[in-house]
């Protein structure tokens, strides 16, 4: 039989850091321990019924059974524009400044193909969602990470990057509210980032998937597009996944600078054919009528967050109380690396959390707890952790 060697781009992927955790999890489960996984970044709550009803209705319309347009129905893009206006007071031209995505991951993964030539420098604020460096690498980019440190509220220190590096940089990836650190961006930070990008001709790719998962009406996360001049340099990725518990539906959007949106559209035109129109119809309904439901989700996440924070305080594990995202990012106790602590927790309590170094070197010394199990289970997990 012939042997098929994987392409170099796959052979050079970073090693899968969660393999050891997966192995240990299987081992602990085999001993009959009831495993509680706080490692999953996928909302456990179901999609609200009115969105499912909208899908049902739209799925019965034969008009929706044909190829959609890869950019998205104009009505979907207009609903996105209206939502951005209402939520962020950002004006977007539905025809030129918005493209639909088969989930934001799809857009993020394809974006570097539109703008990165082999050898181009891509900067990624890290710890990070793995798609940014991997997709940039697939496009031939040279990826460097910019550390997110607790003393800077997990915002990259832009002044510490040399002018020479800024000049070489093609894309700068940021993500706020951040996965995994749960940090949020400030208007000052975005203003400084936009100024740097303009001065050095850098594209800002901002991932805003978690702006709607916040805990306090007075601390709503912002969009980079609220920053004056951001539209000259930025594209923002957003998604219905985390907002409306629609991760499986694959419905997202990229918005912002028209030429960046068009570049991404050119890639998409050649690789996919857009989102099932019935899903777009349901997405429109979600964007227009979803807010009361999202308010309820926020209450649930807040109860979970508070329950975790209280438990961590009891055992002297330090963490910043997050304002947004579905994660708590906590420091591993003295004397443990991320992996050591996560293994200990799993072996002694059956609770699975994610080691921080799985999101890049700067995540070492931390672990991530996802608030994506029901409150009862979370309480059980927390009570086990408290006894550690
Ligand atoms: C979950 C998540 C997304 C959203 O992905 P979709 O493809 O839209 O479901 C994007 N970015 C980050 C950092 C995430 O954690």
Short mmCIF file of C-alpha atoms and ligand atoms in Angstrom, two decimals:
data_model
loop_
_atom_site.label_atom_id
_atom_site.label_comp_id
_atom_site.label_asym_id
_atom_site.label_seq_id
_atom_site.Cartn_x
_atom_site.Cartn_y
_atom_site.Cartn_z
CA UNK A 1 0.00 0.00 0.00
CA UNK A 2 1.33 3.48 -0.78
CA UNK A 3 2.14 5.71 2.15
CA UNK A 4 0.87 9.26 2.14
CA UNK A 5 3.03 11.71 3.96
CA UNK A 6 1.21 14.64 5.53
CA UNK A 7 2.02 18.07 4.18
CA UNK A 8 4.69 19.96 6.09
CA UNK A 9 2.14 22.50 7.30
CA UNK A 10 0.48 19.75 9.32
CA UNK A 11 3.71 18.11 10.40
CA UNK A 12 4.85 21.38 11.96
CA UNK A 13 1.70 21.93 14.02
CA UNK A 14 2.45 22.35 17.71
CA UNK A 15 2.00 19.16 19.74
CA UNK A 16 -1.47 18.57 21.15
CA UNK A 17 -1.00 19.68 24.74
CA UNK A 18 -4.15 18.14 26.08
CA UNK A 19 -3.18 14.58 25.14
CA UNK A 20 -1.79 13.87 28.61
CA UNK A 21 -4.95 15.23 30.27
CA UNK A 22 -7.12 13.09 27.97
CA UNK A 23 -5.11 10.01 28.90
CA UNK A 24 -5.32 10.75 32.62
CA UNK A 25 -9.04 11.47 32.35
CA UNK A 26 -9.63 8.04 30.83
CA UNK A 27 -7.52 6.45 33.57
CA UNK A 28 -9.41 8.20 36.40
CA UNK A 29 -12.79 7.45 34.80
CA UNK A 30 -11.81 3.77 34.53
CA UNK A 31 -11.48 3.70 38.32
CA UNK A 32 -15.16 4.58 38.54
CA UNK A 33 -14.64 8.23 39.49
CA UNK A 34 -17.44 10.57 38.45
CA UNK A 35 -15.63 13.05 36.21
CA UNK A 36 -16.81 16.65 36.04
CA UNK A 37 -15.39 18.49 33.07
CA UNK A 38 -14.87 22.21 33.44
CA UNK A 39 -12.65 22.13 30.40
CA UNK A 40 -15.20 22.71 27.66
CA UNK A 41 -15.67 26.09 26.01
CA UNK A 42 -19.11 25.29 24.67
CA UNK A 43 -22.28 26.67 26.31
CA UNK A 44 -24.34 23.86 27.88
CA UNK A 45 -27.65 25.75 27.71
CA UNK A 46 -29.89 25.00 24.72
CA UNK A 47 -30.63 27.46 21.91
CA UNK A 48 -33.84 29.35 22.77
CA UNK A 49 -36.97 27.84 21.25
CA UNK A 50 -38.02 30.88 19.24
CA UNK A 51 -34.79 30.58 17.23
CA UNK A 52 -35.39 26.88 16.61
CA UNK A 53 -38.95 27.70 15.50
CA UNK A 54 -37.60 30.26 13.04
CA UNK A 55 -35.24 27.64 11.62
CA UNK A 56 -38.06 25.14 11.34
CA UNK A 57 -40.20 27.56 9.38
CA UNK A 58 -37.37 28.68 7.11
CA UNK A 59 -36.23 25.11 6.49
CA UNK A 60 -39.64 24.35 4.94
CA UNK A 61 -39.28 27.08 2.35
CA UNK A 62 -37.78 25.63 -0.86
CA UNK A 63 -36.18 28.98 -1.64
CA UNK A 64 -33.76 28.15 1.17
CA UNK A 65 -32.81 24.76 -0.24
CA UNK A 66 -30.50 26.19 -2.87
CA UNK A 67 -26.94 27.43 -2.67
CA UNK A 68 -26.80 30.54 -0.54
CA UNK A 69 -24.50 33.39 -1.47
CA UNK A 70 -21.11 33.04 0.21
CA UNK A 71 -21.26 36.65 1.51
CA UNK A 72 -24.58 36.03 3.20
CA UNK A 73 -28.14 37.19 2.48
CA UNK A 74 -28.39 40.97 2.46
CA UNK A 75 -31.17 40.68 5.07
CA UNK A 76 -28.83 38.76 7.37
CA UNK A 77 -26.06 41.30 6.88
CA UNK A 78 -28.54 44.11 7.48
CA UNK A 79 -29.63 42.43 10.75
CA UNK A 80 -25.96 42.32 11.76
CA UNK A 81 -25.59 46.02 10.88
CA UNK A 82 -28.70 46.91 12.91
CA UNK A 83 -27.43 44.86 15.84
CA UNK A 84 -23.99 46.56 15.75
CA UNK A 85 -25.71 49.95 15.65
CA UNK A 86 -27.98 49.11 18.58
CA UNK A 87 -25.34 47.35 20.69
CA UNK A 88 -22.15 49.32 19.93
CA UNK A 89 -23.41 52.42 18.15
CA UNK A 90 -21.22 51.36 15.20
CA UNK A 91 -22.43 52.15 11.68
CA UNK A 92 -21.82 49.39 9.13
CA UNK A 93 -22.73 49.24 5.47
CA UNK A 94 -24.41 45.84 5.11
CA UNK A 95 -23.40 45.55 1.46
CA UNK A 96 -19.66 46.20 1.82
CA UNK A 97 -18.60 45.99 5.43
CA UNK A 98 -20.11 42.65 6.49
CA UNK A 99 -19.57 39.08 5.35
CA UNK A 100 -21.35 36.08 6.86
CA UNK A 101 -19.23 33.24 8.23
CA UNK A 102 -19.83 29.55 8.83
CA UNK A 103 -18.99 30.29 12.45
CA UNK A 104 -16.32 32.85 13.26
CA UNK A 105 -13.68 30.11 13.40
CA UNK A 106 -14.12 29.66 9.66
CA UNK A 107 -13.52 33.34 9.00
CA UNK A 108 -10.55 33.56 11.34
CA UNK A 109 -8.99 30.49 9.73
CA UNK A 110 -9.46 31.81 6.19
CA UNK A 111 -8.53 35.42 6.83
CA UNK A 112 -4.71 35.03 6.73
CA UNK A 113 -4.98 33.34 3.32
CA UNK A 114 -6.30 36.61 1.96
CA UNK A 115 -3.53 38.87 3.32
CA UNK A 116 -0.47 36.89 4.40
CA UNK A 117 2.35 36.01 2.01
CA UNK A 118 4.92 33.37 2.92
CA UNK A 119 7.35 34.91 5.39
CA UNK A 120 5.07 37.75 6.50
CA UNK A 121 5.09 38.45 10.21
CA UNK A 122 1.86 37.84 12.14
CA UNK A 123 1.68 38.91 15.80
CA UNK A 124 -0.64 37.04 18.12
CA UNK A 125 -1.47 38.24 21.63
CA UNK A 126 -1.01 35.15 23.76
CA UNK A 127 -2.25 33.01 25.61
CA UNK A 128 -4.64 32.62 22.71
CA UNK A 129 -7.30 30.69 20.85
CA UNK A 130 -5.10 28.33 18.79
CA UNK A 131 -6.73 29.17 15.44
CA UNK A 132 -4.87 32.50 15.00
CA UNK A 133 -1.32 31.10 14.87
CA UNK A 134 -2.29 27.86 13.15
CA UNK A 135 -4.20 29.59 10.35
CA UNK A 136 -1.44 32.19 9.95
CA UNK A 137 1.07 29.35 9.70
CA UNK A 138 -1.06 27.59 7.07
CA UNK A 139 -0.82 30.77 5.01
CA UNK A 140 2.98 30.70 5.33
CA UNK A 141 3.18 33.49 7.90
CA UNK A 142 5.89 33.74 10.53
CA UNK A 143 4.05 33.87 13.82
CA UNK A 144 5.35 35.60 16.92
CA UNK A 145 3.46 35.90 20.16
CA UNK A 146 3.08 38.98 22.31
CA UNK A 147 2.61 37.99 25.96
CA UNK A 148 -0.49 38.96 27.89
CA UNK A 149 0.60 39.54 31.48
CA UNK A 150 -1.48 39.85 34.60
CA UNK A 151 0.32 43.06 35.64
CA UNK A 152 -0.95 44.65 32.40
CA UNK A 153 -4.49 43.32 32.89
CA UNK A 154 -3.76 40.80 30.14
CA UNK A 155 -3.50 43.52 27.49
CA UNK A 156 -0.42 43.39 25.22
CA UNK A 157 2.20 45.99 25.95
CA UNK A 158 2.30 47.71 22.57
CA UNK A 159 5.22 50.00 23.38
CA UNK A 160 7.44 47.00 24.08
CA UNK A 161 7.22 45.98 20.41
CA UNK A 162 9.95 47.63 18.33
CA UNK A 163 9.08 49.95 15.44
CA UNK A 164 10.98 47.59 13.17
CA UNK A 165 8.69 44.74 14.20
CA UNK A 166 5.57 46.86 13.80
CA UNK A 167 6.74 47.73 10.28
CA UNK A 168 7.21 44.07 9.39
CA UNK A 169 3.90 42.99 10.92
CA UNK A 170 1.04 42.22 8.54
CA UNK A 171 -1.71 41.18 10.97
CA UNK A 172 -2.06 41.64 14.71
CA UNK A 173 -4.55 39.25 16.34
CA UNK A 174 -6.34 40.28 19.52
CA UNK A 175 -9.32 38.75 21.32
CA UNK A 176 -11.43 40.57 23.92
CA UNK A 177 -13.25 39.49 26.02
CA UNK A 178 -10.35 37.08 26.02
CA UNK A 179 -10.30 33.33 25.86
CA UNK A 180 -8.67 32.06 28.08
CA UNK A 181 -7.84 34.96 30.45
CA UNK A 182 -11.38 36.48 30.43
CA UNK A 183 -9.81 39.97 30.31
CA UNK A 184 -11.67 42.78 28.57
CA UNK A 185 -10.29 45.60 26.41
CA UNK A 186 -10.43 49.26 27.36
CA UNK A 187 -11.18 52.12 24.94
CA UNK A 188 -7.67 53.46 25.67
CA UNK A 189 -6.06 50.18 24.67
CA UNK A 190 -8.00 49.94 21.42
CA UNK A 191 -7.20 53.59 20.63
CA UNK A 192 -3.49 52.92 21.14
CA UNK A 193 -3.67 49.74 19.03
CA UNK A 194 -5.48 51.51 16.19
CA UNK A 195 -2.92 54.33 16.25
CA UNK A 196 -0.02 51.84 16.02
CA UNK A 197 -1.74 49.94 13.23
CA UNK A 198 -2.32 53.10 11.20
CA UNK A 199 1.21 54.32 11.68
CA UNK A 200 2.77 51.01 10.65
CA UNK A 201 0.23 49.77 8.12
CA UNK A 202 -0.86 46.75 10.15
CA UNK A 203 -4.17 44.91 9.91
CA UNK A 204 -5.94 44.36 13.23
CA UNK A 205 -7.96 41.18 13.42
CA UNK A 206 -10.14 41.39 16.53
CA UNK A 207 -12.08 38.39 17.76
CA UNK A 208 -15.12 39.58 19.70
CA UNK A 209 -16.98 36.28 20.18
CA UNK A 210 -17.65 36.91 23.88
CA UNK A 211 -18.85 40.53 23.99
CA UNK A 212 -22.35 39.47 25.02
CA UNK A 213 -21.35 37.21 27.90
CA UNK A 214 -20.88 39.89 30.54
CA UNK A 215 -21.93 40.12 34.16
CA UNK A 216 -22.66 43.75 34.81
CA UNK A 217 -24.72 46.16 32.67
CA UNK A 218 -22.28 48.89 33.70
CA UNK A 219 -19.31 46.97 32.29
CA UNK A 220 -20.42 45.94 28.83
CA UNK A 221 -17.47 44.85 26.67
CA UNK A 222 -16.71 47.07 23.71
CA UNK A 223 -16.15 46.49 20.01
CA UNK A 224 -12.88 47.71 18.50
CA UNK A 225 -15.02 49.43 15.87
CA UNK A 226 -16.20 51.91 18.51
CA UNK A 227 -12.68 53.36 18.35
CA UNK A 228 -12.44 56.38 16.04
CA UNK A 229 -10.58 55.39 12.87
CA UNK A 230 -10.70 51.65 13.61
CA UNK A 231 -12.48 50.96 10.36
CA UNK A 232 -9.34 52.06 8.49
CA UNK A 233 -7.38 49.10 9.82
CA UNK A 234 -9.62 46.58 11.59
CA UNK A 235 -11.78 43.59 10.86
CA UNK A 236 -13.80 42.17 13.74
CA UNK A 237 -14.97 38.58 13.98
CA UNK A 238 -18.20 37.90 15.80
CA UNK A 239 -20.56 35.04 16.12
CA UNK A 240 -23.99 33.93 17.30
CA UNK A 241 -22.37 30.89 18.96
CA UNK A 242 -21.68 32.16 22.47
CA UNK A 243 -24.33 34.90 22.49
CA UNK A 244 -27.36 32.71 21.78
CA UNK A 245 -25.99 29.23 22.60
CA UNK A 246 -25.77 28.42 18.89
CA UNK A 247 -22.31 26.86 18.60
CA UNK A 248 -23.59 23.96 16.50
CA UNK A 249 -25.42 26.18 14.04
CA UNK A 250 -22.29 27.69 12.50
CA UNK A 251 -23.41 31.26 12.13
CA UNK A 252 -21.03 34.18 12.42
CA UNK A 253 -19.84 37.35 10.75
CA UNK A 254 -16.78 39.46 9.96
CA UNK A 255 -17.33 43.21 9.95
CA UNK A 256 -15.29 46.36 9.50
CA UNK A 257 -12.87 47.65 6.87
CA UNK A 258 -14.44 47.07 3.45
CA UNK A 259 -11.24 45.95 1.71
CA UNK A 260 -10.45 43.46 4.50
CA UNK A 261 -14.00 42.11 4.35
CA UNK A 262 -13.75 41.86 0.55
CA UNK A 263 -10.39 40.05 0.77
CA UNK A 264 -11.83 37.46 3.10
CA UNK A 265 -14.85 37.23 0.80
CA UNK A 266 -12.56 36.41 -2.14
CA UNK A 267 -11.17 33.40 -0.28
CA UNK A 268 -14.64 32.29 0.76
CA UNK A 269 -15.95 32.65 -2.77
CA UNK A 270 -13.43 29.99 -3.75
CA UNK A 271 -13.79 27.58 -0.85
CA UNK A 272 -17.34 27.61 0.47
CA UNK A 273 -20.87 28.56 -0.42
CA UNK A 274 -22.07 30.35 2.66
CA UNK A 275 -24.43 29.51 5.53
CA UNK A 276 -27.64 27.51 4.95
CA UNK A 277 -30.22 30.25 4.39
CA UNK A 278 -32.62 28.79 6.94
CA UNK A 279 -29.89 29.23 9.55
CA UNK A 280 -29.42 32.82 8.39
CA UNK A 281 -33.18 33.39 8.73
CA UNK A 282 -33.03 32.02 12.27
CA UNK A 283 -29.94 34.14 12.90
CA UNK A 284 -31.85 37.28 11.88
CA UNK A 285 -34.57 36.42 14.40
CA UNK A 286 -31.94 35.78 17.10
CA UNK A 287 -30.23 39.13 16.45
CA UNK A 288 -33.54 41.01 16.47
CA UNK A 289 -35.32 39.33 19.38
CA UNK A 290 -32.68 37.53 21.39
CA UNK A 291 -31.69 40.10 24.00
CA UNK A 292 -34.24 39.16 26.71
CA UNK A 293 -33.00 35.57 26.56
CA UNK A 294 -29.36 36.61 26.65
CA UNK A 295 -30.13 38.58 29.82
CA UNK A 296 -31.29 35.34 31.45
CA UNK A 297 -28.14 33.50 30.31
CA UNK A 298 -26.04 36.24 31.88
CA UNK A 299 -27.75 35.67 35.22
CA UNK A 300 -26.98 31.97 35.05
CA UNK A 301 -23.33 32.56 34.18
CA UNK A 302 -23.04 35.14 36.94
CA UNK A 303 -24.35 32.68 39.53
CA UNK A 304 -21.83 30.13 38.29
CA UNK A 305 -18.99 32.61 38.24
CA UNK A 306 -19.68 33.72 41.80
CA UNK A 307 -19.85 30.14 42.99
CA UNK A 308 -16.42 29.39 41.47
CA UNK A 309 -14.81 32.59 42.73
CA UNK A 310 -16.02 31.93 46.25
CA UNK A 311 -14.63 28.40 46.23
CA UNK A 312 -11.25 29.51 44.86
CA UNK A 313 -10.97 32.21 47.50
CA UNK A 314 -11.60 29.64 50.22
CA UNK A 315 -8.60 27.61 49.16
CA UNK A 316 -6.44 30.67 48.52
CA UNK A 317 -6.25 30.30 44.78
CA UNK A 318 -5.83 33.73 43.30
CA UNK A 319 -7.78 34.95 40.30
CA UNK A 320 -9.21 38.15 38.94
CA UNK A 321 -13.02 38.25 39.02
CA UNK A 322 -13.93 38.24 35.34
CA UNK A 323 -16.26 40.88 33.87
CA UNK A 324 -17.02 38.81 30.79
CA UNK A 325 -16.51 35.50 28.91
CA UNK A 326 -17.49 32.04 30.11
CA UNK A 327 -14.14 31.44 31.82
CA UNK A 328 -12.36 31.94 35.10
CA UNK A 329 -8.58 32.19 34.71
CA UNK A 330 -6.85 31.29 37.94
CA UNK A 331 -3.27 31.02 39.17
CA UNK A 332 -1.95 27.58 39.98
CA UNK A 333 -0.86 27.28 43.64
CA UNK A 334 2.81 27.82 44.54
CA UNK A 335 5.03 24.96 43.56
CA UNK A 336 2.94 23.56 40.72
CA UNK A 337 3.18 24.00 36.98
CA UNK A 338 -0.13 24.22 35.11
CA UNK A 339 0.07 20.59 34.04
CA UNK A 340 1.05 19.34 37.50
CA UNK A 341 -1.81 21.12 39.18
CA UNK A 342 -4.39 20.07 36.60
CA UNK A 343 -3.23 16.44 36.95
CA UNK A 344 -3.42 16.62 40.75
CA UNK A 345 -6.92 18.09 40.61
CA UNK A 346 -8.08 15.42 38.21
CA UNK A 347 -6.54 12.55 40.18
CA UNK A 348 -7.74 13.70 43.58
CA UNK A 349 -11.15 15.18 42.75
CA UNK A 350 -12.19 13.97 39.29
CA UNK A 351 -12.55 17.61 38.18
CA UNK A 352 -11.10 18.49 34.79
CA UNK A 353 -9.85 22.02 34.11
CA UNK A 354 -7.66 23.25 31.26
CA UNK A 355 -3.93 23.86 31.85
CA UNK A 356 -2.99 27.42 30.90
CA UNK A 357 0.08 26.41 28.91
CA UNK A 358 -2.28 24.74 26.40
CA UNK A 359 -2.98 28.29 25.14
CA UNK A 360 0.68 29.20 24.70
CA UNK A 361 3.74 29.66 26.88
CA UNK A 362 2.43 32.77 28.59
CA UNK A 363 -0.44 30.70 29.94
CA UNK A 364 1.98 28.72 32.13
CA UNK A 365 1.19 29.11 35.81
CA UNK A 366 -2.56 29.37 35.22
CA UNK A 367 -5.53 27.12 34.63
CA UNK A 368 -8.90 27.81 33.02
CA UNK A 369 -12.28 26.89 34.42
CA UNK A 370 -15.25 26.93 32.02
CA UNK A 371 -18.63 27.90 33.42
CA UNK A 372 -20.36 25.58 31.00
CA UNK A 373 -21.85 22.91 33.26
CA UNK A 374 -25.15 23.28 35.08
CA UNK A 375 -25.05 25.02 38.42
CA UNK A 376 -25.61 21.85 40.47
CA UNK A 377 -22.70 20.06 38.86
CA UNK A 378 -20.58 23.14 39.17
CA UNK A 379 -21.38 23.30 42.90
CA UNK A 380 -20.37 19.67 43.24
CA UNK A 381 -17.09 20.37 41.41
CA UNK A 382 -16.43 23.40 43.52
CA UNK A 383 -17.11 21.53 46.75
CA UNK A 384 -14.62 18.86 45.71
CA UNK A 385 -12.03 21.51 44.85
CA UNK A 386 -12.60 23.19 48.23
CA UNK A 387 -11.66 19.97 49.99
CA UNK A 388 -8.38 19.72 48.11
C1 LIG B 1 -15.84 29.96 20.80
C2 LIG B 1 -14.91 30.95 20.21
C3 LIG B 1 -15.17 31.51 18.96
C4 LIG B 1 -16.45 31.23 18.23
O1 LIG B 1 -16.34 30.25 17.31
P1 LIG B 1 -17.51 29.97 16.28
O2 LIG B 1 -16.77 29.38 15.14
O3 LIG B 1 -18.16 31.27 15.94
O4 LIG B 1 -18.45 29.02 16.92
C5 LIG B 1 -14.28 32.43 18.44
N1 LIG B 1 -13.21 32.81 19.14
C6 LIG B 1 -12.95 32.33 20.37
C7 LIG B 1 -11.78 32.83 21.12
C8 LIG B 1 -13.78 31.36 20.93
O5 LIG B 1 -13.49 30.86 22.14
#
